[in-house]
PDB file of C-alpha atoms in Angstrom:
ATOM      1  CA  MET A   1      18.464  87.913  14.570  1.00 52.00           C
ATOM      2  CA  GLN A   2      16.361  85.408  12.561  1.00 47.00           C
ATOM      3  CA  LYS A   3      18.766  85.570   9.732  1.00 51.00           C
ATOM      4  CA  GLN A   4      21.648  84.828  12.091  1.00 50.00           C
ATOM      5  CA  THR A   5      19.807  81.833  13.515  1.00 46.00           C
ATOM      6  CA  SER A   6      19.063  80.551   9.999  1.00 49.00           C
ATOM      7  CA  SER A   7      22.668  80.896   8.953  1.00 47.00           C
ATOM      8  CA  SER A   8      23.793  79.108  12.119  1.00 44.00           C
ATOM      9  CA  GLN A   9      21.311  76.278  11.452  1.00 45.00           C
ATOM     10  CA  SER A  10      22.552  75.896   7.867  1.00 48.00           C
ATOM     11  CA  PHE A  11      26.125  75.597   9.090  1.00 42.00           C
ATOM     12  CA  VAL A  12      25.066  72.899  11.603  1.00 45.00           C
ATOM     13  CA  ASN A  13      23.258  70.912   8.911  1.00 63.00           C
ATOM     14  CA  ALA A  14      26.189  71.244   6.451  1.00 61.00           C
ATOM     15  CA  PHE A  15      28.536  70.083   9.359  1.00 54.00           C
ATOM     16  CA  ASP A  16      26.277  67.086  10.137  1.00 64.00           C
ATOM     17  CA  GLU A  17      26.122  66.167   6.403  1.00 64.00           C
ATOM     18  CA  PHE A  18      29.912  66.357   6.194  1.00 60.00           C
ATOM     19  CA  ASN A  19      30.276  64.010   9.157  1.00 64.00           C
ATOM     20  CA  GLU A  20      27.652  61.606   7.695  1.00 67.00           C
ATOM     21  CA  ARG A  21      29.442  61.349   4.462  1.00 66.00           C
ATOM     22  CA  ASN A  22      32.821  60.694   6.277  1.00 68.00           C
ATOM     23  CA  ARG A  23      31.491  57.976   8.588  1.00 77.00           C
ATOM     24  CA  LYS A  24      33.723  55.100   9.517  1.00 80.00           C
ATOM     25  CA  LEU A  25      30.922  52.753   8.854  1.00 87.00           C
ATOM     26  CA  PHE A  26      31.996  49.176   9.622  1.00 91.00           C
ATOM     27  CA  SER A  27      35.050  49.570  11.899  1.00 87.00           C
ATOM     28  CA  VAL A  28      37.208  47.658   9.331  1.00 87.00           C
ATOM     29  CA  PRO A  29      39.615  50.388   8.234  1.00 86.00           C
ATOM     30  CA  LYS A  30      40.545  48.877   4.861  1.00 81.00           C
ATOM     31  CA  ILE A  31      36.916  48.590   3.941  1.00 88.00           C
ATOM     32  CA  ASP A  32      35.776  51.947   5.377  1.00 89.00           C
ATOM     33  CA  GLN A  33      38.535  53.966   3.601  1.00 86.00           C
ATOM     34  CA  CYS A  34      37.399  52.493   0.242  1.00 86.00           C
ATOM     35  CA  LEU A  35      33.766  53.528   0.535  1.00 89.00           C
ATOM     36  CA  SER A  36      32.551  56.706  -1.042  1.00 87.00           C
ATOM     37  CA  PHE A  37      29.482  58.636  -0.066  1.00 89.00           C
ATOM     38  CA  GLU A  38      30.119  61.707  -2.068  1.00 83.00           C
ATOM     39  CA  ASN A  39      27.200  61.006  -4.428  1.00 84.00           C
ATOM     40  CA  LYS A  40      24.678  58.864  -2.426  1.00 90.00           C
ATOM     41  CA  LYS A  41      24.955  57.331   0.950  1.00 93.00           C
ATOM     42  CA  ASN A  42      24.357  53.631   0.247  1.00 95.00           C
ATOM     43  CA  VAL A  43      26.102  50.243   0.611  1.00 95.00           C
ATOM     44  CA  CYS A  44      25.068  46.896  -0.896  1.00 95.00           C
ATOM     45  CA  LEU A  45      26.369  43.824   0.851  1.00 95.00           C
ATOM     46  CA  MET A  46      26.304  40.630  -1.216  1.00 92.00           C
ATOM     47  CA  LEU A  47      26.762  37.378   0.635  1.00 91.00           C
ATOM     48  CA  ASN A  48      28.272  34.812  -1.776  1.00 87.00           C
ATOM     49  CA  SER A  49      28.916  32.036   0.692  1.00 84.00           C
ATOM     50  CA  SER A  50      26.761  30.016   3.017  1.00 82.00           C
ATOM     51  CA  LYS A  51      29.773  29.242   5.332  1.00 84.00           C
ATOM     52  CA  SER A  52      29.523  30.369   8.942  1.00 85.00           C
ATOM     53  CA  SER A  53      32.657  32.471   8.712  1.00 85.00           C
ATOM     54  CA  ALA A  54      31.087  34.625   6.043  1.00 87.00           C
ATOM     55  CA  THR A  55      27.710  35.083   7.656  1.00 91.00           C
ATOM     56  CA  SER A  56      29.439  35.775  11.048  1.00 91.00           C
ATOM     57  CA  PHE A  57      31.468  38.458   9.392  1.00 91.00           C
ATOM     58  CA  LEU A  58      28.385  39.937   7.742  1.00 93.00           C
ATOM     59  CA  TYR A  59      26.419  40.150  11.119  1.00 95.00           C
ATOM     60  CA  SER A  60      29.515  41.656  12.817  1.00 94.00           C
ATOM     61  CA  ILE A  61      29.867  44.635  10.379  1.00 94.00           C
ATOM     62  CA  ILE A  62      26.140  45.260  10.468  1.00 96.00           C
ATOM     63  CA  THR A  63      26.305  45.380  14.248  1.00 96.00           C
ATOM     64  CA  ASN A  64      29.354  47.679  14.021  1.00 95.00           C
ATOM     65  CA  ALA A  65      27.317  50.032  11.778  1.00 95.00           C
ATOM     66  CA  CYS A  66      24.685  50.280  14.535  1.00 95.00           C
ATOM     67  CA  VAL A  67      27.152  50.742  17.381  1.00 94.00           C
ATOM     68  CA  ASN A  68      29.155  53.310  15.556  1.00 91.00           C
ATOM     69  CA  TYR A  69      26.088  55.264  14.689  1.00 92.00           C
ATOM     70  CA  HIS A  70      24.527  55.342  18.174  1.00 90.00           C
ATOM     71  CA  ALA A  71      27.465  54.959  20.638  1.00 81.00           C
ATOM     72  CA  THR A  72      29.836  57.612  19.330  1.00 69.00           C
ATOM     73  CA  ASP A  73      27.623  60.655  19.671  1.00 64.00           C
ATOM     74  CA  ASN A  74      26.351  62.430  22.773  1.00 63.00           C
ATOM     75  CA  ASP A  75      23.148  63.385  20.871  1.00 64.00           C
ATOM     76  CA  ASN A  76      22.059  59.812  20.448  1.00 64.00           C
ATOM     77  CA  SER A  77      18.402  60.668  21.298  1.00 73.00           C
ATOM     78  CA  GLN A  78      18.158  62.306  17.894  1.00 87.00           C
ATOM     79  CA  LYS A  79      19.329  59.250  15.980  1.00 92.00           C
ATOM     80  CA  ARG A  80      17.220  56.274  14.740  1.00 95.00           C
ATOM     81  CA  THR A  81      18.122  53.015  12.975  1.00 97.00           C
ATOM     82  CA  ILE A  82      15.225  51.478  11.041  1.00 98.00           C
ATOM     83  CA  MET A  83      16.007  47.853  10.614  1.00 98.00           C
ATOM     84  CA  ILE A  84      13.903  45.907   8.159  1.00 98.00           C
ATOM     85  CA  ASP A  85      14.339  42.127   8.443  1.00 97.00           C
ATOM     86  CA  ALA A  86      13.207  40.357   5.226  1.00 94.00           C
ATOM     87  CA  GLY A  87      14.743  37.068   6.180  1.00 91.00           C
ATOM     88  CA  ASN A  88      13.246  33.785   7.261  1.00 84.00           C
ATOM     89  CA  GLY A  89      16.162  32.958   9.563  1.00 84.00           C
ATOM     90  CA  ASN A  90      17.422  34.417  12.886  1.00 91.00           C
ATOM     91  CA  ASN A  91      19.109  37.589  11.660  1.00 95.00           C
ATOM     92  CA  LEU A  92      17.796  39.744  14.457  1.00 96.00           C
ATOM     93  CA  GLY A  93      18.903  37.221  17.080  1.00 95.00           C
ATOM     94  CA  GLN A  94      22.385  37.063  15.652  1.00 95.00           C
ATOM     95  CA  ILE A  95      22.731  40.801  15.518  1.00 96.00           C
ATOM     96  CA  TYR A  96      21.438  41.099  19.108  1.00 96.00           C
ATOM     97  CA  LEU A  97      24.024  38.541  20.348  1.00 96.00           C
ATOM     98  CA  GLN A  98      26.858  40.399  18.486  1.00 95.00           C
ATOM     99  CA  LEU A  99      25.623  43.720  20.073  1.00 96.00           C
ATOM    100  CA  VAL A 100      25.516  42.220  23.655  1.00 95.00           C
ATOM    101  CA  GLN A 101      29.024  40.710  23.154  1.00 94.00           C
ATOM    102  CA  GLN A 102      30.429  44.054  22.012  1.00 93.00           C
ATOM    103  CA  ALA A 103      28.689  45.892  24.902  1.00 93.00           C
ATOM    104  CA  MET A 104      30.330  43.439  27.428  1.00 93.00           C
ATOM    105  CA  LYS A 105      33.720  43.779  25.776  1.00 92.00           C
ATOM    106  CA  ASN A 106      33.708  47.591  25.298  1.00 89.00           C
ATOM    107  CA  GLU A 107      31.685  48.377  28.443  1.00 89.00           C
ATOM    108  CA  PHE A 108      28.806  50.324  26.962  1.00 89.00           C
ATOM    109  CA  ASP A 109      25.060  50.071  27.672  1.00 91.00           C
ATOM    110  CA  SER A 110      23.513  48.015  24.889  1.00 92.00           C
ATOM    111  CA  ASN A 111      20.030  49.185  25.879  1.00 93.00           C
ATOM    112  CA  LYS A 112      20.801  52.713  24.862  1.00 91.00           C
ATOM    113  CA  ILE A 113      21.421  51.490  21.368  1.00 93.00           C
ATOM    114  CA  LEU A 114      18.543  49.026  21.267  1.00 95.00           C
ATOM    115  CA  ASN A 115      16.188  51.776  22.358  1.00 94.00           C
ATOM    116  CA  GLN A 116      17.009  53.755  19.215  1.00 95.00           C
ATOM    117  CA  ILE A 117      16.554  50.846  16.776  1.00 96.00           C
ATOM    118  CA  ILE A 118      13.140  50.456  15.204  1.00 97.00           C
ATOM    119  CA  VAL A 119      12.666  46.804  13.949  1.00 97.00           C
ATOM    120  CA  VAL A 120      10.226  45.884  11.273  1.00 97.00           C
ATOM    121  CA  ARG A 121       9.658  42.295  10.180  1.00 95.00           C
ATOM    122  CA  ALA A 122       8.455  41.226   6.743  1.00 95.00           C
ATOM    123  CA  PHE A 123       7.164  37.671   6.415  1.00 92.00           C
ATOM    124  CA  THR A 124       6.554  37.720   2.706  1.00 92.00           C
ATOM    125  CA  PHE A 125       7.969  39.496  -0.267  1.00 92.00           C
ATOM    126  CA  TYR A 126       4.824  41.521  -0.793  1.00 93.00           C
ATOM    127  CA  GLN A 127       4.867  42.652   2.819  1.00 95.00           C
ATOM    128  CA  LEU A 128       8.446  43.761   2.273  1.00 96.00           C
ATOM    129  CA  LEU A 129       7.330  45.722  -0.870  1.00 96.00           C
ATOM    130  CA  ASN A 130       4.543  47.458   1.039  1.00 97.00           C
ATOM    131  CA  ILE A 131       6.916  48.273   3.972  1.00 97.00           C
ATOM    132  CA  VAL A 132       9.671  49.844   1.827  1.00 97.00           C
ATOM    133  CA  ILE A 133       7.548  51.561  -0.791  1.00 96.00           C
ATOM    134  CA  ASN A 134       4.501  52.641   1.237  1.00 96.00           C
ATOM    135  CA  GLU A 135       5.078  52.541   4.919  1.00 97.00           C
ATOM    136  CA  LEU A 136       8.727  53.577   5.262  1.00 97.00           C
ATOM    137  CA  PRO A 137       8.293  57.090   3.735  1.00 96.00           C
ATOM    138  CA  LYS A 138       5.361  57.671   6.178  1.00 96.00           C
ATOM    139  CA  GLN A 139       7.627  56.630   9.126  1.00 96.00           C
ATOM    140  CA  LEU A 140      10.430  58.947   7.887  1.00 96.00           C
ATOM    141  CA  CYS A 141       8.108  61.872   7.836  1.00 95.00           C
ATOM    142  CA  LYS A 142       7.229  61.171  11.439  1.00 94.00           C
ATOM    143  CA  LEU A 143      10.858  61.087  12.317  1.00 94.00           C
ATOM    144  CA  GLU A 144      11.707  64.208  10.334  1.00 90.00           C
ATOM    145  CA  SER A 145      13.644  65.787  13.224  1.00 89.00           C
ATOM    146  CA  CYS A 146      15.949  62.713  13.553  1.00 92.00           C
ATOM    147  CA  LYS A 147      19.000  61.557  11.831  1.00 91.00           C
ATOM    148  CA  ILE A 148      18.202  58.151  10.332  1.00 94.00           C
ATOM    149  CA  GLN A 149      19.962  55.186   8.815  1.00 96.00           C
ATOM    150  CA  ILE A 150      18.019  52.332   7.140  1.00 98.00           C
ATOM    151  CA  ILE A 151      19.234  48.736   7.238  1.00 98.00           C
ATOM    152  CA  VAL A 152      17.503  46.027   5.238  1.00 98.00           C
ATOM    153  CA  LEU A 153      18.452  42.501   6.066  1.00 97.00           C
ATOM    154  CA  ASP A 154      18.288  39.561   3.641  1.00 95.00           C
ATOM    155  CA  LEU A 155      16.455  41.417   0.950  1.00 93.00           C
ATOM    156  CA  LEU A 156      15.395  38.493  -1.224  1.00 88.00           C
ATOM    157  CA  ASP A 157      14.963  35.630   1.284  1.00 89.00           C
ATOM    158  CA  THR A 158      11.122  35.922   1.321  1.00 86.00           C
ATOM    159  CA  LEU A 159      11.257  35.597  -2.503  1.00 84.00           C
ATOM    160  CA  ILE A 160      14.142  33.105  -2.903  1.00 74.00           C
ATOM    161  CA  SER A 161      14.847  31.251   0.284  1.00 57.00           C
ATOM    162  CA  SER A 162      18.428  29.937   0.233  1.00 48.00           C
ATOM    163  CA  ASN A 163      17.358  27.295   2.912  1.00 48.00           C
ATOM    164  CA  GLY A 164      14.757  25.767   0.606  1.00 50.00           C
ATOM    165  CA  ILE A 165      17.126  25.055  -2.315  1.00 48.00           C
ATOM    166  CA  ARG A 166      17.994  21.323  -2.317  1.00 51.00           C
ATOM    167  CA  SER A 167      17.969  20.188  -5.952  1.00 53.00           C
ATOM    168  CA  LYS A 168      18.247  21.400  -9.563  1.00 58.00           C
ATOM    169  CA  HIS A 169      14.511  21.570  -9.710  1.00 61.00           C
ATOM    170  CA  ASP A 170      14.534  23.914  -6.722  1.00 65.00           C
ATOM    171  CA  VAL A 171      17.212  26.153  -8.412  1.00 64.00           C
ATOM    172  CA  GLU A 172      15.115  26.410 -11.604  1.00 72.00           C
ATOM    173  CA  LYS A 173      11.923  27.190  -9.653  1.00 72.00           C
ATOM    174  CA  SER A 174      13.661  29.895  -7.648  1.00 70.00           C
ATOM    175  CA  LYS A 175      15.133  31.477 -10.764  1.00 72.00           C
ATOM    176  CA  ALA A 176      11.701  31.570 -12.345  1.00 76.00           C
ATOM    177  CA  GLU A 177      10.230  33.123  -9.272  1.00 76.00           C
ATOM    178  CA  TYR A 178      12.979  35.835  -9.372  1.00 75.00           C
ATOM    179  CA  ILE A 179      12.409  36.597 -13.031  1.00 78.00           C
ATOM    180  CA  HIS A 180       8.665  36.696 -12.559  1.00 78.00           C
ATOM    181  CA  ASN A 181       9.083  39.397  -9.830  1.00 84.00           C
ATOM    182  CA  GLU A 182      12.139  41.121 -11.222  1.00 86.00           C
ATOM    183  CA  LYS A 183      10.265  44.412 -11.956  1.00 90.00           C
ATOM    184  CA  LEU A 184       9.063  44.526  -8.412  1.00 92.00           C
ATOM    185  CA  VAL A 185      12.565  43.818  -7.091  1.00 91.00           C
ATOM    186  CA  ASN A 186      13.834  46.654  -9.189  1.00 92.00           C
ATOM    187  CA  GLU A 187      11.149  49.030  -7.836  1.00 95.00           C
ATOM    188  CA  LEU A 188      12.131  48.060  -4.302  1.00 95.00           C
ATOM    189  CA  ILE A 189      15.820  48.660  -4.907  1.00 95.00           C
ATOM    190  CA  ASP A 190      15.211  51.990  -6.742  1.00 96.00           C
ATOM    191  CA  THR A 191      13.178  53.216  -3.711  1.00 97.00           C
ATOM    192  CA  LEU A 192      16.052  52.365  -1.309  1.00 97.00           C
ATOM    193  CA  VAL A 193      18.629  54.030  -3.631  1.00 96.00           C
ATOM    194  CA  ASN A 194      16.429  57.205  -3.946  1.00 97.00           C
ATOM    195  CA  LEU A 195      16.163  57.281  -0.035  1.00 97.00           C
ATOM    196  CA  SER A 196      20.024  57.202   0.101  1.00 96.00           C
ATOM    197  CA  ASN A 197      20.052  60.807  -1.259  1.00 94.00           C
ATOM    198  CA  LYS A 198      19.027  61.861   2.275  1.00 94.00           C
ATOM    199  CA  TYR A 199      19.463  58.834   4.602  1.00 95.00           C
ATOM    200  CA  PHE A 200      22.166  56.241   4.964  1.00 95.00           C
ATOM    201  CA  VAL A 201      20.981  52.999   3.440  1.00 97.00           C
ATOM    202  CA  ILE A 202      22.653  49.574   3.985  1.00 97.00           C
ATOM    203  CA  MET A 203      21.257  46.559   2.301  1.00 97.00           C
ATOM    204  CA  TRP A 204      22.294  42.943   2.187  1.00 95.00           C
ATOM    205  CA  TYR A 205      21.140  40.002   0.083  1.00 93.00           C
ATOM    206  CA  ASP A 206      22.199  36.383  -0.194  1.00 90.00           C
ATOM    207  CA  ASN A 207      23.390  35.212  -3.567  1.00 85.00           C
ATOM    208  CA  SER A 208      25.314  32.149  -2.269  1.00 80.00           C
ATOM    209  CA  ASN A 209      23.361  29.921  -4.720  1.00 74.00           C
ATOM    210  CA  GLN A 210      24.224  32.219  -7.582  1.00 70.00           C
ATOM    211  CA  LEU A 211      20.631  32.283  -8.762  1.00 66.00           C
ATOM    212  CA  MET A 212      20.576  35.722 -10.305  1.00 66.00           C
ATOM    213  CA  ASP A 213      22.614  38.170 -12.265  1.00 67.00           C
ATOM    214  CA  ASP A 214      24.054  40.283  -9.414  1.00 70.00           C
ATOM    215  CA  TYR A 215      24.916  43.130 -11.873  1.00 73.00           C
ATOM    216  CA  SER A 216      21.168  44.039 -12.010  1.00 79.00           C
ATOM    217  CA  ILE A 217      21.173  44.783  -8.261  1.00 87.00           C
ATOM    218  CA  ASN A 218      24.693  45.914  -7.636  1.00 89.00           C
ATOM    219  CA  SER A 219      24.955  48.377 -10.410  1.00 89.00           C
ATOM    220  CA  ARG A 220      22.447  50.629  -8.698  1.00 91.00           C
ATOM    221  CA  PHE A 221      24.524  51.097  -5.636  1.00 94.00           C
ATOM    222  CA  ASP A 222      27.566  53.366  -5.218  1.00 92.00           C
ATOM    223  CA  ASN A 223      29.307  50.888  -2.904  1.00 93.00           C
ATOM    224  CA  VAL A 224      29.234  47.112  -3.140  1.00 92.00           C
ATOM    225  CA  ILE A 225      30.917  44.672  -0.720  1.00 91.00           C
ATOM    226  CA  GLU A 226      31.006  41.066  -1.831  1.00 89.00           C
ATOM    227  CA  ILE A 227      31.533  38.651   1.081  1.00 89.00           C
ATOM    228  CA  ASN A 228      32.979  35.241   0.163  1.00 84.00           C
ATOM    229  CA  SER A 229      34.543  32.344   2.117  1.00 75.00           C
ATOM    230  CA  GLY A 230      37.114  29.798   1.252  1.00 58.00           C
ATOM    231  CA  PHE A 231      40.779  29.720   0.101  1.00 44.00           C
ATOM    232  CA  ILE A 232      42.596  32.892  -0.464  1.00 38.00           C
ATOM    233  CA  HIS A 233      43.151  33.800  -4.158  1.00 36.00           C
ATOM    234  CA  ASP A 234      44.205  36.962  -6.076  1.00 34.00           C
ATOM    235  CA  GLY A 235      41.671  39.750  -6.587  1.00 37.00           C
ATOM    236  CA  PHE A 236      40.085  39.712  -3.192  1.00 37.00           C
ATOM    237  CA  ASN A 237      40.838  41.403   0.208  1.00 43.00           C
ATOM    238  CA  THR A 238      41.370  38.839   2.861  1.00 41.00           C
ATOM    239  CA  ILE A 239      40.312  38.815   6.404  1.00 41.00           C
ATOM    240  CA  LYS A 240      41.373  35.796   8.473  1.00 40.00           C
ATOM    241  CA  SER A 241      38.944  34.547  11.093  1.00 37.00           C
ATOM    242  CA  LYS A 242      40.660  32.351  13.724  1.00 36.00           C
ATOM    243  CA  LYS A 243      37.564  30.459  14.480  1.00 36.00           C
ATOM    244  CA  ARG A 244      38.239  26.899  15.722  1.00 33.00           C
ATOM    245  CA  ILE A 245      36.270  24.073  14.101  1.00 31.00           C
ATOM    246  CA  THR A 246      36.482  20.341  14.562  1.00 32.00           C
ATOM    247  CA  ASN A 247      39.095  19.617  11.843  1.00 35.00           C
ATOM    248  CA  LYS A 248      41.176  22.631  13.049  1.00 35.00           C
ATOM    249  CA  LYS A 249      41.343  24.141   9.640  1.00 38.00           C
ATOM    250  CA  GLN A 250      41.366  27.941   9.510  1.00 41.00           C
ATOM    251  CA  HIS A 251      38.459  29.746   7.806  1.00 45.00           C
ATOM    252  CA  SER A 252      39.034  32.908   5.783  1.00 59.00           C
ATOM    253  CA  VAL A 253      36.604  35.551   4.683  1.00 69.00           C
ATOM    254  CA  LYS A 254      37.297  37.339   1.373  1.00 73.00           C
ATOM    255  CA  VAL A 255      35.836  40.779   0.831  1.00 77.00           C
ATOM    256  CA  ARG A 256      35.697  42.419  -2.572  1.00 77.00           C
ATOM    257  CA  ILE A 257      34.874  46.069  -2.505  1.00 81.00           C
ATOM    258  CA  LYS A 258      33.554  48.109  -5.543  1.00 80.00           C
ATOM    259  CA  SER A 259      32.707  51.730  -5.245  1.00 74.00           C
ATOM    260  CA  ILE A 260      32.239  54.703  -7.563  1.00 66.00           C
ATOM    261  CA  ARG A 261      35.876  55.401  -7.018  1.00 58.00           C
ATOM    262  CA  THR A 262      37.555  51.983  -7.449  1.00 56.00           C
ATOM    263  CA  THR A 263      37.548  48.238  -7.115  1.00 55.00           C
ATOM    264  CA  VAL A 264      39.886  47.296  -4.244  1.00 51.00           C
ATOM    265  CA  SER A 265      42.048  44.238  -4.382  1.00 43.00           C
ATOM    266  CA  THR A 266      44.610  44.652  -1.543  1.00 38.00           C
ATOM    267  CA  ASN A 267      44.984  42.316   1.438  1.00 40.00           C
ATOM    268  CA  LEU A 268      43.382  43.379   4.768  1.00 39.00           C
TER     269      LEU A 268
END
């Protein structure tokens, strides 16, 4: 009887793992179908533009990842999202607004999703290091019976604030700060990538000021999505956002997807 129970449990775990690795993560089909979780379950989102259309798109797909994870399963009580906000801005407020808007549009209870999201706020880079490297593993042990996804918002903002860069001197200062702490950044990223062996890990960082060599971060992730904004040109997937602005020009968001399988360059 015990052997039969063990066999049944193994089947359930294998089925759950299969479903995890075949998730439709962001509700954008031509992005989701290009992502691969056969090796590790991680996605790096790189924001290359400070334009509102790009940041709005970023917030929307992160919100989608939360909604899809918690609203599509009857066993939601056994799921948790650990959301670590390392940004100095209003990331959590923007995601909350997106979630409420989706709840009104699609008629689901936003509180049921919010109740399953654990929010952690880091105000300095060293707080972020402590949270990810020391405190997060402890929290994961406490939630051992739950399915968990980890989302890290604005990874480098406490180290290199994009809002504070106004001159060439600021750029050089920020570059020096990043280089000085590069080993710690690498340790932080390695911890997240290692966690993606067992848990879903989604991380985004702002590189709109092009202050760092993005390869040093992106190369560690199995899936990388670069989010840009501006005029359409070859080599990028394109998502048009019909957002009205004062001069009535149309914004576009360009998404470049790199995974362990391929680099995608078809229009969305």
